[in-house]
Coordinates of C-alpha atoms in Angstrom, one line a residue:
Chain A
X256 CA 133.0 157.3 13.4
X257 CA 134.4 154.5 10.8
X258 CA 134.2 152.1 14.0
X259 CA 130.5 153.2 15.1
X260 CA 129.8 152.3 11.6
X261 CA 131.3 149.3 11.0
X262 CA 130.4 148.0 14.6
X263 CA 126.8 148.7 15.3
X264 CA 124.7 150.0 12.1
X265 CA 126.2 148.1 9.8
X266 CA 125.2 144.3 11.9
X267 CA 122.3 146.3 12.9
X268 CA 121.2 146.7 9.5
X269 CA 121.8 143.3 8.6
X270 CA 120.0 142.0 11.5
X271 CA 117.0 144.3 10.3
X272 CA 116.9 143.1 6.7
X273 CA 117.1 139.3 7.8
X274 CA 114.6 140.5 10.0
X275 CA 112.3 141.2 7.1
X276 CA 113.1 138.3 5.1
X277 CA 111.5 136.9 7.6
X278 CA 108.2 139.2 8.7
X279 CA 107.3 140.2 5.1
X280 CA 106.5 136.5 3.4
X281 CA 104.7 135.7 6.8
X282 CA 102.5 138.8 6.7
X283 CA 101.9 137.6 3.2
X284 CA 101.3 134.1 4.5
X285 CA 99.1 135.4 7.1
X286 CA 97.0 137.2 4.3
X287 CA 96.6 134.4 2.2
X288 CA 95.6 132.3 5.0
X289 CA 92.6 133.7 5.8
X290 CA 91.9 133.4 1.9
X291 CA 92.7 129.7 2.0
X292 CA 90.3 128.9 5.0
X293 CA 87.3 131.0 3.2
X294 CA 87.7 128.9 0.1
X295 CA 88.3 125.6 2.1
X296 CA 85.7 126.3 4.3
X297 CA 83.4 127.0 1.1
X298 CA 84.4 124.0 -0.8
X299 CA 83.7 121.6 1.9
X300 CA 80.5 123.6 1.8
X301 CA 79.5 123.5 -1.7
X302 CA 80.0 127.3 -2.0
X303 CA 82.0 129.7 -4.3
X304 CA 84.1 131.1 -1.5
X305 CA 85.6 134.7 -2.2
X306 CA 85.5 134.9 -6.2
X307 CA 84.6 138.6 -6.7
X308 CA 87.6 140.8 -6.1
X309 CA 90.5 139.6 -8.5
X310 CA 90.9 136.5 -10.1
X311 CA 89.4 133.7 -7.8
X312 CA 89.2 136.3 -5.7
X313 CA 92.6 136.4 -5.0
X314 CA 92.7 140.1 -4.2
X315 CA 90.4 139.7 -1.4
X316 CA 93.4 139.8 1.6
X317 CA 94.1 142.9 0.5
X318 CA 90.9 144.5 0.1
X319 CA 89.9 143.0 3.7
X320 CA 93.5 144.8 4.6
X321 CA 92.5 148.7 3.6
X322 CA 89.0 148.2 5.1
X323 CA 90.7 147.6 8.5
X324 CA 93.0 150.2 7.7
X325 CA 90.1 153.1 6.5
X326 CA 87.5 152.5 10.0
X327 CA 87.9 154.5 12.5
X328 CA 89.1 153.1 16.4
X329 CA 87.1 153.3 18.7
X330 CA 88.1 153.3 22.1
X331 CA 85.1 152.7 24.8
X332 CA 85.3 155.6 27.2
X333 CA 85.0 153.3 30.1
X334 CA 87.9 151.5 29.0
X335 CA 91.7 151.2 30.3
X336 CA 92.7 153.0 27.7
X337 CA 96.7 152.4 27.5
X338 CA 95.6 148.6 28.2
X339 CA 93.3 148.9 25.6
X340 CA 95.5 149.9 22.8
X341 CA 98.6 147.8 24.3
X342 CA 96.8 144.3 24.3
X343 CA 96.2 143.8 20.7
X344 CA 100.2 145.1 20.0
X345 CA 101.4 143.0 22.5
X346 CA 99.3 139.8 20.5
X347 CA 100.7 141.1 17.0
X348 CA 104.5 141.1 18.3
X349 CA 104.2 138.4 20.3
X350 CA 103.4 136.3 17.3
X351 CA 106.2 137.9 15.1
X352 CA 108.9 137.6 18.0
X353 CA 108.4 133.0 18.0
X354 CA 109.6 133.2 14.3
X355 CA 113.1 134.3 15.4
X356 CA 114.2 130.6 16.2
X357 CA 112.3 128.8 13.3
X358 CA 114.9 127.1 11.3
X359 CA 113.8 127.3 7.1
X360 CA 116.7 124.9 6.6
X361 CA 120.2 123.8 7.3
X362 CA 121.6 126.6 9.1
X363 CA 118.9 128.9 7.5
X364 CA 117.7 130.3 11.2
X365 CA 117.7 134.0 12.4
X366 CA 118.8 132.9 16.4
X367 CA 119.9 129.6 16.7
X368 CA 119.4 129.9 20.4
X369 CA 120.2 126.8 22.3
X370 CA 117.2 126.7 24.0
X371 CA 115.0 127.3 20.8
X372 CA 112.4 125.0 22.2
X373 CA 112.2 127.1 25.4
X374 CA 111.8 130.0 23.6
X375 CA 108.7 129.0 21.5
X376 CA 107.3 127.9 24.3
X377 CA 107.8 130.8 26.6
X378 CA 106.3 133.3 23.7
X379 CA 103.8 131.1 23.3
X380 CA 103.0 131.0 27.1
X381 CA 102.9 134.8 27.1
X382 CA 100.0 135.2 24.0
X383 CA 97.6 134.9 26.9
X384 CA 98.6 138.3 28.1
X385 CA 97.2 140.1 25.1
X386 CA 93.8 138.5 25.8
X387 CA 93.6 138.8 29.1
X388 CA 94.2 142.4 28.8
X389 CA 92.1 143.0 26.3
X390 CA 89.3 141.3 28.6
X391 CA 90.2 143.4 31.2
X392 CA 90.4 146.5 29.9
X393 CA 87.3 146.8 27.5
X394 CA 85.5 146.9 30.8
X395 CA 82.6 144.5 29.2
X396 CA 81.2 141.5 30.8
X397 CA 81.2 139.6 27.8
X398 CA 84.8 140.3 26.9
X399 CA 85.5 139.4 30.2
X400 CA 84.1 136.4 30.7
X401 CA 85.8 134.9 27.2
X402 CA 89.4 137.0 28.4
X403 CA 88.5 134.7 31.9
X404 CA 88.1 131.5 29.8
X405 CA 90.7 131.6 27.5
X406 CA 93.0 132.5 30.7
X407 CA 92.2 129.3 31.8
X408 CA 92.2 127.3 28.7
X409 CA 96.0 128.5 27.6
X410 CA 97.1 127.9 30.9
X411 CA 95.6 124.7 31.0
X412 CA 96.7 122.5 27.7
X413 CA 100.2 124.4 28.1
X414 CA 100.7 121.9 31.1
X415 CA 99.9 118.6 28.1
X416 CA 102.2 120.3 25.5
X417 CA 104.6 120.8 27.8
X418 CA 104.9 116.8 28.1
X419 CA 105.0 116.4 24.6
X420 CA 107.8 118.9 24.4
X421 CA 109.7 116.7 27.3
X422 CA 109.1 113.1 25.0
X423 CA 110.8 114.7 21.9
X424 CA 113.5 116.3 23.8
X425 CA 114.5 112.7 25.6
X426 CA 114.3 111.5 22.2
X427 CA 117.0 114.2 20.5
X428 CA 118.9 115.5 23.9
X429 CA 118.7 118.3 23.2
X430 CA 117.0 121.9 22.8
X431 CA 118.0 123.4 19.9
X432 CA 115.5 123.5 17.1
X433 CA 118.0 122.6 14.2
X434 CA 118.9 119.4 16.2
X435 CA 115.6 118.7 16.4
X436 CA 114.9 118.6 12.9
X437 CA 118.4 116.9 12.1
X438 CA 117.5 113.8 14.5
X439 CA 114.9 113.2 12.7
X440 CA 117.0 111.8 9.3
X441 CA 116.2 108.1 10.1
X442 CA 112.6 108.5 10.8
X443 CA 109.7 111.1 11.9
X444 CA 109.0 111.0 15.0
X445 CA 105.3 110.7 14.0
X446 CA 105.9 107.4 13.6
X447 CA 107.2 106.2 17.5
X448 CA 105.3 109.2 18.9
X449 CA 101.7 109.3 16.9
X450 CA 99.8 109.8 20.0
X451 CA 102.2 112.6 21.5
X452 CA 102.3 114.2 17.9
X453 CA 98.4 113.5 18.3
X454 CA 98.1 115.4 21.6
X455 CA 100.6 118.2 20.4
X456 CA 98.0 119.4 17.4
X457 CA 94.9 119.0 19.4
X458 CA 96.5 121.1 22.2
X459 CA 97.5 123.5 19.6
X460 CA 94.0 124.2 18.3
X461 CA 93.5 124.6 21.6
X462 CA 96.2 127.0 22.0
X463 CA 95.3 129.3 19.4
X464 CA 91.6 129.3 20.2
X465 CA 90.1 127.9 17.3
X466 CA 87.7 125.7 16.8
X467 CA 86.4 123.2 18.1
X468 CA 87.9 125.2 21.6
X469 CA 86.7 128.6 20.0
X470 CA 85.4 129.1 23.8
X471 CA 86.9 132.5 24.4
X472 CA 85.2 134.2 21.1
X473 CA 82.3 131.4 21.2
X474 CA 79.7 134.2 19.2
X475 CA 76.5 132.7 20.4
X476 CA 77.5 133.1 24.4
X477 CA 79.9 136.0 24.2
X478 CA 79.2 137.4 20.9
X479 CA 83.2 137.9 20.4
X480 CA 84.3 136.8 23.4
X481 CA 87.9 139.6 24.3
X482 CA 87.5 141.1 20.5
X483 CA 83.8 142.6 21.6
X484 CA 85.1 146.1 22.1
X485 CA 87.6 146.1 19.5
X486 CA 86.9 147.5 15.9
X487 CA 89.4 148.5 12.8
X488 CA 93.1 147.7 12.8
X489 CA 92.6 147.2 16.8
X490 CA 90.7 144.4 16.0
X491 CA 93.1 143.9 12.6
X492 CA 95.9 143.0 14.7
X493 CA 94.3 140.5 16.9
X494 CA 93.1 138.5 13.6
X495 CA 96.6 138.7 12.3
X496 CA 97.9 137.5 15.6
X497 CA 95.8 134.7 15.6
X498 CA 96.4 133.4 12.0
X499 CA 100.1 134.4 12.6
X500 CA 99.9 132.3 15.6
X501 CA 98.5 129.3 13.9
X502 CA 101.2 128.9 11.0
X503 CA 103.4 129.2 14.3
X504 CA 101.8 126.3 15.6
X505 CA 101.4 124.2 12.2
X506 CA 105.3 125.1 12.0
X507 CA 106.2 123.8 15.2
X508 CA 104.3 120.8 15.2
X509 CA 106.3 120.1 11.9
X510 CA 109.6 120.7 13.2
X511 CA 108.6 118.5 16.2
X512 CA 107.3 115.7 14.5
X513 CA 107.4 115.8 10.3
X514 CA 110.9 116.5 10.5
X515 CA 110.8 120.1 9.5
X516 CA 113.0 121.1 6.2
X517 CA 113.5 117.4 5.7
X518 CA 112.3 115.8 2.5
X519 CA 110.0 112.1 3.0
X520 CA 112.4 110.2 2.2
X521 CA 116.4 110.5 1.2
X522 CA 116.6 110.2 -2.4
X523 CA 116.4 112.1 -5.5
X524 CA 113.4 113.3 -6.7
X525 CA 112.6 114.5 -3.4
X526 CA 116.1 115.9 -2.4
X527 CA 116.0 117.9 -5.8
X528 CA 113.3 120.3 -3.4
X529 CA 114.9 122.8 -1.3
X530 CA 114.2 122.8 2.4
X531 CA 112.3 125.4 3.3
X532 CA 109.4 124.5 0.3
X533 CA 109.5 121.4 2.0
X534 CA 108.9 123.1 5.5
X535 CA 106.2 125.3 3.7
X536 CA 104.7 122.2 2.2
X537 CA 104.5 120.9 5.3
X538 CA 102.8 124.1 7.4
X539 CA 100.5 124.3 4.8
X540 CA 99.2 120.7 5.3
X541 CA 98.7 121.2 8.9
X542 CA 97.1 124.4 8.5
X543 CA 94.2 122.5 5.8
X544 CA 93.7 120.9 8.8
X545 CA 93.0 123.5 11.1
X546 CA 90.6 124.4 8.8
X547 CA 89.0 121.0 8.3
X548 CA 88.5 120.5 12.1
X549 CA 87.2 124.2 11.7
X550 CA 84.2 123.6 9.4
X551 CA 83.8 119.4 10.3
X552 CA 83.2 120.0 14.8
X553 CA 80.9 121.5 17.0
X554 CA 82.0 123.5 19.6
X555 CA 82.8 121.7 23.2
X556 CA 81.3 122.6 25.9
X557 CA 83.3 124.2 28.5
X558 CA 83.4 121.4 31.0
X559 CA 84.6 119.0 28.6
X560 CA 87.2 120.9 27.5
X561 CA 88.7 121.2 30.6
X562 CA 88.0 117.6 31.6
X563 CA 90.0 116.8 28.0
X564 CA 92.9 118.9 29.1
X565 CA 93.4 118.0 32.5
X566 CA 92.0 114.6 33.1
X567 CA 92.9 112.8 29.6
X568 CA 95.7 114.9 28.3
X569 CA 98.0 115.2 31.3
X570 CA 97.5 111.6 32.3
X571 CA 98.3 110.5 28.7
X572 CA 101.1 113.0 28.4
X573 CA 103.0 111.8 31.6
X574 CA 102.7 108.2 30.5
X575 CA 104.2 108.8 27.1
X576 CA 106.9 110.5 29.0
X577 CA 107.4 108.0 31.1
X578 CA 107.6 105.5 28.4
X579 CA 109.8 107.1 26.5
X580 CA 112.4 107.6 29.1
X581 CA 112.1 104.0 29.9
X582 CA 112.4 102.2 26.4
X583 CA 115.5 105.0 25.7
X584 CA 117.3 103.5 28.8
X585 CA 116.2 99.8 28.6
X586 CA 117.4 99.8 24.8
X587 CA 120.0 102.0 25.3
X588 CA 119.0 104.5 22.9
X589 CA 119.7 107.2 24.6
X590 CA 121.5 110.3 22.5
Chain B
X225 CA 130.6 144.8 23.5
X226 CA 129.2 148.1 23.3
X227 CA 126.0 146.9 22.3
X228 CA 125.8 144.6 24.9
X229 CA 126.0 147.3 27.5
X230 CA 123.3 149.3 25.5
X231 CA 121.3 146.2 26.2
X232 CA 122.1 146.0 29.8
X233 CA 121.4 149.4 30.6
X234 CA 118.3 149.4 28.7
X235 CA 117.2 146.2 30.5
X236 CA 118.2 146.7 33.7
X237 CA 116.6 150.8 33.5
X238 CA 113.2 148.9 32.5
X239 CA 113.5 146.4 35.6
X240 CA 114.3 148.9 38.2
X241 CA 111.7 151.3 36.9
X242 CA 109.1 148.6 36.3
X243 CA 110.0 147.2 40.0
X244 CA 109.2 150.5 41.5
X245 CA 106.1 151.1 39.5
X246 CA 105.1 148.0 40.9
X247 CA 104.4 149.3 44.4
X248 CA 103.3 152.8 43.2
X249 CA 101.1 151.8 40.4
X250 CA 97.2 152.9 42.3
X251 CA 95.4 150.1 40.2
X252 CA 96.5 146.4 41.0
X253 CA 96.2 145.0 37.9
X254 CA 98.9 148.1 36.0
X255 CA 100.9 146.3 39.6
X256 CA 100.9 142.9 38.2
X257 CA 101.8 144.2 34.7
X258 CA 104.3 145.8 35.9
X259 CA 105.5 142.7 37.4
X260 CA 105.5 140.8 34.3
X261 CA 107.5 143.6 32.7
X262 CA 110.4 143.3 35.2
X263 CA 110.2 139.7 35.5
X264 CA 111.1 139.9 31.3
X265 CA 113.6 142.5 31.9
X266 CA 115.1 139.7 34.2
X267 CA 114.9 137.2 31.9
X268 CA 116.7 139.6 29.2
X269 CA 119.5 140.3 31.4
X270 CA 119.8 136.2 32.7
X271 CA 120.7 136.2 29.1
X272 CA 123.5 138.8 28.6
X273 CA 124.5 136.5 31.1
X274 CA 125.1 133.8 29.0
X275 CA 122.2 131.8 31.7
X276 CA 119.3 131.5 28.4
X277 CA 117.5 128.1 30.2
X278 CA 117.3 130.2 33.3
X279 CA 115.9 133.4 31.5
X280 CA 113.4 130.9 29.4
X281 CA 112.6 129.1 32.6
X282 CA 112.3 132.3 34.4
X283 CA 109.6 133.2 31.6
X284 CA 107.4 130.3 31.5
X285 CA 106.6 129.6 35.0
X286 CA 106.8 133.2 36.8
X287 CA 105.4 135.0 33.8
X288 CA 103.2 132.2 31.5
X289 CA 101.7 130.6 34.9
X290 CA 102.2 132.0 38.0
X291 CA 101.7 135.6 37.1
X292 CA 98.7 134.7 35.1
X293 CA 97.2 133.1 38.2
X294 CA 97.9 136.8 40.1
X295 CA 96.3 138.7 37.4
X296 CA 93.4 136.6 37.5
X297 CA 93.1 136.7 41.2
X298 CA 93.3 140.7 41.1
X299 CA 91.0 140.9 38.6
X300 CA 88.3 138.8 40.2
X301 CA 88.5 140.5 43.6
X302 CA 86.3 143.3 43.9
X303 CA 89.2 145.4 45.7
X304 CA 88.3 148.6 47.8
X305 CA 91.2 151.2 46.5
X306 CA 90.8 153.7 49.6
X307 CA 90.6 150.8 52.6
X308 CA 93.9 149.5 50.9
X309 CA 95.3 152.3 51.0
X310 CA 94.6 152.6 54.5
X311 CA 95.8 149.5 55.6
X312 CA 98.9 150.0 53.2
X313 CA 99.7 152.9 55.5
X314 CA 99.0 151.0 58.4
X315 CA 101.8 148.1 57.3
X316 CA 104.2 150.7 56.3
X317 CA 106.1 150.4 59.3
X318 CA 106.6 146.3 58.8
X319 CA 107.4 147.1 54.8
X320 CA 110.2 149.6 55.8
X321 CA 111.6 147.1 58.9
X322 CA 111.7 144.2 55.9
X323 CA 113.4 147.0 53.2
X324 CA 116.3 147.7 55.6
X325 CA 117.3 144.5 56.7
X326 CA 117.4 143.8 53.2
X327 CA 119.5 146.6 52.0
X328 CA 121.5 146.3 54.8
X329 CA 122.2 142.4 53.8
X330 CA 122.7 143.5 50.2
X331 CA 125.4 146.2 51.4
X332 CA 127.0 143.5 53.2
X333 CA 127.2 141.1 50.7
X334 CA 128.4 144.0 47.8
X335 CA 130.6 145.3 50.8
X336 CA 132.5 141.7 51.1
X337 CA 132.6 141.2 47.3
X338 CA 134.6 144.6 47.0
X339 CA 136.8 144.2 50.4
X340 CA 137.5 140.7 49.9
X341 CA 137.2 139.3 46.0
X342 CA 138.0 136.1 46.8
X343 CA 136.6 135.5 50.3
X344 CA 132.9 134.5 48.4
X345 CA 131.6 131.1 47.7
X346 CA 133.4 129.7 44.5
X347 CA 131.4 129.6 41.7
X348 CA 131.7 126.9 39.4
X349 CA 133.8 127.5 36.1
X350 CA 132.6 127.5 33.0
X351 CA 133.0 124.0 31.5
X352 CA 133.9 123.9 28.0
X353 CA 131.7 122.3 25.4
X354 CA 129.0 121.9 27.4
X355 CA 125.7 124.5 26.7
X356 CA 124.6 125.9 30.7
X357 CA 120.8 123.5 30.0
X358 CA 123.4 120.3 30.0
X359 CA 125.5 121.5 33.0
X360 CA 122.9 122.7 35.2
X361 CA 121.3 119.3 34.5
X362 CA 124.4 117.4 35.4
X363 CA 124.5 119.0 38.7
X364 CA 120.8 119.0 39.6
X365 CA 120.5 115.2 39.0
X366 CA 123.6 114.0 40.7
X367 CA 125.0 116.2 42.9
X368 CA 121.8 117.9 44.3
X369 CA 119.4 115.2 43.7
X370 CA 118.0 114.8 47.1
X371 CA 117.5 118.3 47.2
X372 CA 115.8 118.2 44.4
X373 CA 113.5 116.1 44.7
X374 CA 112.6 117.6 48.5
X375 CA 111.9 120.4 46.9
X376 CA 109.6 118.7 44.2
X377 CA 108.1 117.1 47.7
X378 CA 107.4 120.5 49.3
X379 CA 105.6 121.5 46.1
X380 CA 103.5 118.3 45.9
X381 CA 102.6 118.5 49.8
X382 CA 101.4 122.4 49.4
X383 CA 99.3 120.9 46.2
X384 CA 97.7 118.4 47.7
X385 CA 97.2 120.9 51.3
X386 CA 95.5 123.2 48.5
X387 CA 93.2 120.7 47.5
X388 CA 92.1 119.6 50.7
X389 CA 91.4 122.7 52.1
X390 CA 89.5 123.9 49.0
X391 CA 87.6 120.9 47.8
X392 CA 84.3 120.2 48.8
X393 CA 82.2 117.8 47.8
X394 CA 78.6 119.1 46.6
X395 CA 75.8 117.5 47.2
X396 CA 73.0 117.8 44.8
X397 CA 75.1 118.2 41.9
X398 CA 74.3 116.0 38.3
X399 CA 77.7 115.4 36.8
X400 CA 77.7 114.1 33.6
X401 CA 78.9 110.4 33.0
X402 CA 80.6 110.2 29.1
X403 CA 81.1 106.6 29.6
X404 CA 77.6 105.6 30.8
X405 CA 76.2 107.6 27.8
X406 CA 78.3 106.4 25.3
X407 CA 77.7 102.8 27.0
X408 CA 74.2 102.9 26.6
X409 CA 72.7 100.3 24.0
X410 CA 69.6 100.5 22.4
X411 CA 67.7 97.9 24.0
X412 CA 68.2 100.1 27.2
X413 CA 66.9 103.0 25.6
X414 CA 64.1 101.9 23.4
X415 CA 61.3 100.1 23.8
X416 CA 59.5 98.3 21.0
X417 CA 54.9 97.7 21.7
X418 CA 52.8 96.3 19.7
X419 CA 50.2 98.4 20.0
X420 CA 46.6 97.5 18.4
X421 CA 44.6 99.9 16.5
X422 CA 41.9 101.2 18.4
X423 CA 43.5 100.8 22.1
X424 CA 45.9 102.6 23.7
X425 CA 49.6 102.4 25.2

């Protein structure tokens, strides 16, 4: 009974509470988040914002939070019910489960897979399941037609960020996250790969389906695109998904490129910061400007998002990777 | 240890039962969910193995792309339930021919493994040091490198085979040109008249 103990519950346990460490502060984050873009979005605006419900309305996550939790869910009766329900988990989860190999520091990492890298991308390449589902089962034509779009939209700039993933990894040699971050002492690799760091965010905006490739939830053609039929914490968990998936995003386009936990530059003032603030500092910049490109650009049209994707991206992307691998041999640079 | 078994079992119960829900599923689409749940299940137990590019790869092509590209296929189709059915029953007799030759391969194979442990092909060891990502590279790109790049020739010629057999060129069709818009300069577009009071254009 002592060995049951001491071999399974009590690492179990552990496991769990690191777990947390990990899932609480980003369900905070994700609260906030939604706070921050309001007031951005109202400040580029010249409005208030939220200011009613706490101090500068800093209460508001939370009051947003119990609304979604009192409504009631409905489920259409023409729906695929089990579908229905499962879609929005599997979106929730599926943007919890990427955080696992996010290094917060030296050696500060829940699974410090060697294929980290992989792993992001492979979660991030199944977040299209949860829509698609959705679309499918509501039954609706307009949640179909956006599940149909995004479908095609994911799949699409996954091929781009793929490349980009491929330039950074000839650059470090390898596919651990951590490594990553720690070849990237000298310099950022923002600085020898701006337009591949250029490429990654745009891809991730389109990615996470925000704007200006809102397409799937594009509320004057499809109303709410896959989220039509969805209502309380249903809908509740999509929204968290989707902010949960952009700090994902913002976080892996800075461990790519802004050198994760890293401070600027070596020396003291800046070393006297630990890691992950830095890291947090960092996600946080990239997430204003999610919200910039939210509130400055129109919508595309579908065409030319596609045509962005697949006839500018790709071609650019292969290049760059091309490029790379061939300055890394001719100079010898290789890791 | 004993957690990893938990985790075998656990995975490999969710494969075989996904794998047979698969075929018995009645709507297509819970079929091609199915399918994504054993290929995962797969991918968990590639990495008990100690194989996590494989399980990772397994994920993002058969799972993020080319299962994606079934589901959207079934869901498009406008699929009569009963005449499948009925041809389903029709093809049974090919289905089981296929199903035993394969189990009677797979008893072979097992059946040498446990006569003969050492008659198989040997597999590679384990080299030291060396994550499986680095030594699966060093043996696709040198020793299997023609291979390899056959195969990335088979994939290109069924590509471009798709293309020509799809594509057709439509006639009638305005495309939009972003270069010849943005191109455009004013003294294309506008036209200045001195037009006198009292007369028209």
């Amino acid at each position: 009974m002592v060995e049951l103990w001491t071999a399974i519950a009590l690492p179990g346990l552990w496991i769990v509470a690191k777990v947390l460490m990990i899932v609480v502060p980003l369900l905070v984050a994700v609260a906030y988040l939604t706070l921050f873009e309001r007031k951005v979005m109202a400040a580029m605006q010249l409005r208030m914002g939220p200011n009613i419900v706490g101090p500068w309305g800093l209460w508001q996550p939370f009051a947003d939070g119990l609304k979604m939790f009192v409504k009631e869910t409905v489920v259409p009766t023409n729906s695929n019910r089990v579908v229905f329900l499962i879609a929005p988990m599997l979106t929730f989860i599926l943007a919890l489960v990427a955080w696992a190999v996010i290094p917060f520091g030296e050696g500060l990492v829940l699974a410090n897979l060697n294929v980290g890298i992989l792993y992001l991308f492979a979660v991030s390449s199944l977040g299209v399941y949860g829509i698609i589902m959705a679309g499918w089962a509501s039954n609706s034509r307009y949640a179909f037609l956006g599940a149909l779009r995004s479908a095609a939209q994911m799949v699409s700039y996954e091929v781009s960020m793929g490349f980009v993933i491929v330039t950074v990894l000839l650059v470090v040699g390898s596919l651990n996250l951590s490594d990553i971050v720690l070849a990237q002492q000298g310099v950022w690799f923002v600085f020898p790969l701006l337009p591949m760091a250029v490429v990654f965010f745009i891809s991730a905006l389109a990615e996470t389906n925000r704007h200006p490739f809102d397409l799937p939830e594009a509320e004057s053609e499809l109303v709410a695109g896959y989220q039509v039929e969805y209502s309380a914490m249903t809908f509740g968990l999509f929204f968290l998904g989707e902010y949960a998936n952009m700090i994902m995003m913002s976080g892996m386009t800075a461990i790519l490129f802004l050198g994760g936990w890293l401070p600027p530059m070596d020396i003291v003032p800046f070393t006297w910061i630990p890691g992950p603030i830095w890291l947090a500092l960092k996600v946080t910049a990239l997430l204003f400007v999610f919200v910039w490109v939210r509130a400055t650009f129109p919508r595309y049209r579908y065409d030319q998002l596609m045509r962005l994707g697949w006839k500018v991206f790709l071609p650019l992307s292969l290049l760059w990777v091309v490029l790379t691998a061939g300055a890394l041999v001719a100079f010898d640079w290789l890791p | 240890m004993m957690l990893q078994s938990i985790a075998f079992y656990a995975f490999a119960g969710v494969l075989v039962g996904s794998a047979v829900l698969v075929i018995a599923a009645r709507n297509p689409v819970h079929s091609v969910l199915f399918l994504v749940l054993a290929f995962i299940s797969a991918a968990g137990l590639f990495v008990l193995l100690g194989a996590e590019f494989l399980a990772m790869i397994l994920v993002i092509v058969y799972v993020g792309a080319v299962a994606v590209l079934f589901l959207f296929v079934v869901m498009m189709l406008d699929i009569n339930f009963v005449r499948l059915r009925q041809r389903s029953m029709r093809v049974l007799s090919v289905g089981a021919i296929v199903g035993l030759v394969l189990m009677v391969e797979l008893v072979l194979v097992i059946g040498t493994l446990i006569a003969a442990p050492d008659a198989g092909a040997p597999t590679a060891p384990a080299v030291a040091g060396v994550t499986n990502t680095v030594a699966l590279g060093d043996l696709l790109y040198t020793r299997y490198i023609y291979l390899f790049q056959a195969s990335g020739l088979v994939l290109l010629v069924g590509m471009i085979g798709a293309i020509v057999l799809t594509h057709r060129k439509r006639v009638g069709v305005r495309k939009q040109s972003i270069a010849a818009q943005v191109g455009r300069k004013r003294s294309e577009a506008v036209e200045l008249k001195k037009v006198t009071p009292g007369s028209g254009v």
